[in-house]
Structure formats: C-alpha cells, structure tokens
PDB file of C-alpha atoms in Angstrom:
ATOM      1  CA  MET A   1      -8.411 -29.383 -19.339  1.00  0.00           C
ATOM      2  CA  GLY A   2      -8.200 -27.409 -22.623  1.00  0.00           C
ATOM      3  CA  GLN A   3      -4.426 -26.483 -22.044  1.00  0.00           C
ATOM      4  CA  ILE A   4      -3.482 -30.121 -21.367  1.00  0.00           C
ATOM      5  CA  ASP A   5      -5.252 -31.219 -24.418  1.00  0.00           C
ATOM      6  CA  ILE A   6      -3.091 -28.611 -26.460  1.00  0.00           C
ATOM      7  CA  TYR A   7      -0.125 -30.182 -24.733  1.00  0.00           C
ATOM      8  CA  CYS A   8      -1.094 -33.775 -25.387  1.00  0.00           C
ATOM      9  CA  GLN A   9      -1.566 -32.884 -29.155  1.00  0.00           C
ATOM     10  CA  GLU A  10       1.754 -31.223 -29.397  1.00  0.00           C
ATOM     11  CA  LEU A  11       3.448 -34.256 -27.830  1.00  0.00           C
ATOM     12  CA  GLN A  12       1.745 -36.491 -30.043  1.00  0.00           C
ATOM     13  CA  HIS A  13       2.722 -34.371 -33.287  1.00  0.00           C
ATOM     14  CA  LYS A  14       6.548 -34.610 -32.041  1.00  0.00           C
ATOM     15  CA  SER A  15       6.296 -38.247 -31.426  1.00  0.00           C
ATOM     16  CA  GLN A  16       5.039 -38.499 -35.018  1.00  0.00           C
ATOM     17  CA  ASP A  17       7.729 -36.191 -36.415  1.00  0.00           C
ATOM     18  CA  THR A  18      10.324 -38.602 -34.742  1.00  0.00           C
ATOM     19  CA  VAL A  19       8.865 -41.562 -36.267  1.00  0.00           C
ATOM     20  CA  ASN A  20       8.879 -39.679 -39.718  1.00  0.00           C
ATOM     21  CA  ALA A  21      12.600 -38.640 -39.150  1.00  0.00           C
ATOM     22  CA  MET A  22      13.662 -42.398 -38.133  1.00  0.00           C
ATOM     23  CA  ASN A  23      11.771 -43.598 -41.422  1.00  0.00           C
ATOM     24  CA  LEU A  24      13.679 -41.053 -43.624  1.00  0.00           C
ATOM     25  CA  VAL A  25      16.805 -42.378 -42.238  1.00  0.00           C
ATOM     26  CA  GLY A  26      16.318 -45.802 -42.837  1.00  0.00           C
ATOM     27  CA  THR A  27      14.897 -45.011 -46.322  1.00  0.00           C
ATOM     28  CA  THR A  28      18.061 -42.830 -46.993  1.00  0.00           C
ATOM     29  CA  LYS A  29      20.294 -45.748 -45.917  1.00  0.00           C
ATOM     30  CA  ASP A  30      18.788 -48.246 -48.144  1.00  0.00           C
ATOM     31  CA  VAL A  31      18.706 -45.756 -51.211  1.00  0.00           C
ATOM     32  CA  LEU A  32      22.372 -45.232 -50.631  1.00  0.00           C
ATOM     33  CA  GLY A  33      23.185 -48.859 -50.356  1.00  0.00           C
ATOM     34  CA  LYS A  34      21.206 -49.511 -53.589  1.00  0.00           C
ATOM     35  CA  LEU A  35      23.001 -46.756 -55.278  1.00  0.00           C
ATOM     36  CA  ARG A  36      26.360 -48.182 -54.175  1.00  0.00           C
ATOM     37  CA  LEU A  37      25.446 -51.734 -55.555  1.00  0.00           C
ATOM     38  CA  ASN A  38      23.672 -50.791 -58.798  1.00  0.00           C
ATOM     39  CA  GLY A  39      24.094 -46.999 -59.367  1.00  0.00           C
ATOM     40  CA  TRP A  40      27.219 -46.528 -60.975  1.00  0.00           C
ATOM     41  CA  GLU A  41      26.234 -47.361 -64.669  1.00  0.00           C
ATOM     42  CA  THR A  42      23.316 -44.849 -64.441  1.00  0.00           C
ATOM     43  CA  PHE A  43      25.557 -42.067 -62.732  1.00  0.00           C
ATOM     44  CA  ILE A  44      28.338 -42.506 -65.300  1.00  0.00           C
ATOM     45  CA  GLU A  45      25.777 -42.390 -68.080  1.00  0.00           C
ATOM     46  CA  LYS A  46      24.362 -38.989 -66.784  1.00  0.00           C
ATOM     47  CA  VAL A  47      27.891 -37.504 -66.414  1.00  0.00           C
ATOM     48  CA  ASP A  48      28.482 -38.442 -70.013  1.00  0.00           C
ATOM     49  CA  LEU A  49      25.319 -36.826 -71.335  1.00  0.00           C
ATOM     50  CA  PHE A  50      26.136 -33.558 -69.102  1.00  0.00           C
ATOM     51  CA  CYS A  51      29.633 -33.497 -70.481  1.00  0.00           C
ATOM     52  CA  LYS A  52      28.180 -33.807 -74.080  1.00  0.00           C
ATOM     53  CA  LYS A  53      25.683 -31.162 -73.566  1.00  0.00           C
ATOM     54  CA  HIS A  54      28.024 -28.757 -72.214  1.00  0.00           C
ATOM     55  CA  ASP A  55      30.866 -29.494 -74.685  1.00  0.00           C
ATOM     56  CA  ILE A  56      32.976 -30.987 -71.887  1.00  0.00           C
ATOM     57  CA  ASP A  57      35.682 -33.462 -72.731  1.00  0.00           C
ATOM     58  CA  MET A  58      35.317 -36.749 -70.886  1.00  0.00           C
ATOM     59  CA  PRO A  59      38.383 -38.753 -70.082  1.00  0.00           C
ATOM     60  CA  ASP A  60      38.747 -42.302 -71.783  1.00  0.00           C
ATOM     61  CA  MET A  61      37.378 -44.318 -69.005  1.00  0.00           C
ATOM     62  CA  ASN A  62      39.364 -47.488 -70.086  1.00  0.00           C
ATOM     63  CA  ALA A  63      42.758 -45.627 -70.160  1.00  0.00           C
ATOM     64  CA  GLN A  64      45.137 -46.518 -67.417  1.00  0.00           C
ATOM     65  CA  TYR A  65      44.926 -44.448 -64.304  1.00  0.00           C
ATOM     66  CA  LYS A  66      48.284 -42.842 -63.239  1.00  0.00           C
ATOM     67  CA  VAL A  67      49.373 -41.726 -59.868  1.00  0.00           C
ATOM     68  CA  GLY A  68      51.973 -38.989 -58.953  1.00  0.00           C
ATOM     69  CA  THR A  69      53.849 -37.802 -62.153  1.00  0.00           C
ATOM     70  CA  GLY A  70      52.618 -40.648 -64.342  1.00  0.00           C
ATOM     71  CA  HIS A  71      55.941 -42.436 -64.638  1.00  0.00           C
ATOM     72  CA  SER A  72      55.453 -46.168 -64.719  1.00  0.00           C
ATOM     73  CA  CYS A  73      57.879 -46.658 -61.786  1.00  0.00           C
ATOM     74  CA  GLN A  74      55.279 -44.987 -59.498  1.00  0.00           C
ATOM     75  CA  GLN A  75      52.566 -46.984 -60.651  1.00  0.00           C
ATOM     76  CA  LYS A  76      51.542 -49.584 -57.835  1.00  0.00           C
ATOM     77  CA  ASP A  77      48.361 -50.755 -59.519  1.00  0.00           C
ATOM     78  CA  ASN A  78      47.394 -51.294 -63.063  1.00  0.00           C
ATOM     79  CA  ILE A  79      43.758 -50.068 -62.809  1.00  0.00           C
ATOM     80  CA  THR A  80      41.507 -47.976 -65.488  1.00  0.00           C
ATOM     81  CA  ILE A  81      40.356 -44.431 -64.792  1.00  0.00           C
ATOM     82  CA  GLU A  82      36.794 -45.910 -64.665  1.00  0.00           C
ATOM     83  CA  HIS A  83      37.969 -48.251 -61.840  1.00  0.00           C
ATOM     84  CA  HIS A  84      39.522 -45.361 -60.064  1.00  0.00           C
ATOM     85  CA  TYR A  85      36.224 -43.255 -60.273  1.00  0.00           C
ATOM     86  CA  HIS A  86      33.944 -46.073 -59.520  1.00  0.00           C
ATOM     87  CA  PHE A  87      35.727 -47.576 -56.401  1.00  0.00           C
ATOM     88  CA  ASP A  88      38.104 -44.993 -55.075  1.00  0.00           C
ATOM     89  CA  ILE A  89      35.559 -41.900 -55.484  1.00  0.00           C
ATOM     90  CA  PHE A  90      31.897 -43.127 -55.998  1.00  0.00           C
ATOM     91  CA  ASN A  91      31.813 -45.881 -53.617  1.00  0.00           C
ATOM     92  CA  ASP A  92      34.088 -44.121 -51.077  1.00  0.00           C
ATOM     93  CA  ALA A  93      31.893 -41.132 -51.064  1.00  0.00           C
ATOM     94  CA  ILE A  94      28.865 -43.489 -50.322  1.00  0.00           C
ATOM     95  CA  ASP A  95      30.452 -45.398 -47.803  1.00  0.00           C
ATOM     96  CA  PHE A  96      31.380 -42.227 -45.884  1.00  0.00           C
ATOM     97  CA  GLN A  97      27.867 -40.988 -45.929  1.00  0.00           C
ATOM     98  CA  LEU A  98      26.581 -44.415 -44.762  1.00  0.00           C
ATOM     99  CA  ALA A  99      29.176 -44.419 -42.092  1.00  0.00           C
ATOM    100  CA  GLU A 100      28.163 -41.002 -41.075  1.00  0.00           C
ATOM    101  CA  LEU A 101      24.470 -42.014 -40.837  1.00  0.00           C
ATOM    102  CA  ASN A 102      25.234 -45.395 -39.060  1.00  0.00           C
ATOM    103  CA  SER A 103      27.398 -43.429 -36.411  1.00  0.00           C
ATOM    104  CA  ARG A 104      24.728 -40.782 -35.666  1.00  0.00           C
ATOM    105  CA  PHE A 105      21.676 -43.260 -36.162  1.00  0.00           C
ATOM    106  CA  SER A 106      22.441 -46.842 -35.068  1.00  0.00           C
ATOM    107  CA  GLU A 107      19.947 -49.635 -35.341  1.00  0.00           C
ATOM    108  CA  GLY A 108      19.683 -49.632 -31.374  1.00  0.00           C
ATOM    109  CA  ALA A 109      19.132 -45.783 -31.375  1.00  0.00           C
ATOM    110  CA  MET A 110      16.800 -45.750 -33.952  1.00  0.00           C
ATOM    111  CA  GLU A 111      14.662 -48.531 -32.429  1.00  0.00           C
ATOM    112  CA  LEU A 112      14.715 -46.727 -28.929  1.00  0.00           C
ATOM    113  CA  LEU A 113      13.637 -43.511 -30.521  1.00  0.00           C
ATOM    114  CA  THR A 114      10.738 -45.245 -32.488  1.00  0.00           C
ATOM    115  CA  LEU A 115       9.614 -47.161 -29.264  1.00  0.00           C
ATOM    116  CA  SER A 116       9.889 -44.080 -26.936  1.00  0.00           C
ATOM    117  CA  SER A 117       7.614 -42.036 -29.478  1.00  0.00           C
ATOM    118  CA  ALA A 118       4.818 -44.736 -28.986  1.00  0.00           C
ATOM    119  CA  LEU A 119       4.761 -43.811 -25.430  1.00  0.00           C
ATOM    120  CA  GLN A 120       2.068 -41.192 -25.545  1.00  0.00           C
ATOM    121  CA  PRO A 121       1.575 -38.733 -22.460  1.00  0.00           C
ATOM    122  CA  CYS A 122      -2.025 -38.812 -22.535  1.00  0.00           C
ATOM    123  CA  ASN A 123      -4.687 -41.434 -24.140  1.00  0.00           C
ATOM    124  CA  GLU A 124      -6.679 -40.258 -26.935  1.00  0.00           C
ATOM    125  CA  ILE A 125     -10.352 -40.166 -26.543  1.00  0.00           C
TER     126      ILE A 125
END
C-alpha cells in the first residue's frame, strides 16, 4: 500500500503542476494584452533612458518614416518613426507572441487540461 500512496502523491503533484502551468499561460496572455494596449509609453521611456545612459543617439520619433531608398516617390504612407516602431514592430511582436500562445494553448485545451487535472487517481484520506 505504501507504493500506491507514493504513486498517488506523485500524480497529485503532476496535476498541480498542470494547473500552475495553465494559470501561468493565462497570466502571460493577460500581461501581454495589457502591455500591447498600455505599455508603449513606458517602454519608449525606458528605451530613451537606456540610450541616454549609454550615450546612444535616439532617432527623432516625430520624423517621417522612410521606406526603401527614402525617395518621396517610394513612400506609400506618411507615418512617423514612432508610429512605425509602435504599430509595425512593438505591437506586431506582441501579436506574434499572443498568436503563438493561443495556437498552443487554446481556451478549450486549457479548460480540458485544468479539468482533467482535477481527476485524482486516488482519494485523499
């Protein structure tokens, strides 16, 4: 009977690990979503401080972003460098991470794993 108790305890530990992992995935999705919506200003302030600390020139974020060779005939959109960094790089990087998490951990899969972890192989006494 002692061996069965050891197996039951190990399975219960693995079930708890699954629940913790699913909670971590959910929390990560929430944090990334909040960062995407409200994190740009804080991020760019930290980049600015880093650049100043290390004597790195930061581009004028209000300047026009130029594609290709920079000739006006090649410019499709009139956007600023800040807009490009914010929406084309910062948000796209976060969107990529969220899409990856969502493809690997869909809501249905997360619920199934969480519910299956609740099924304990033996009852606690």
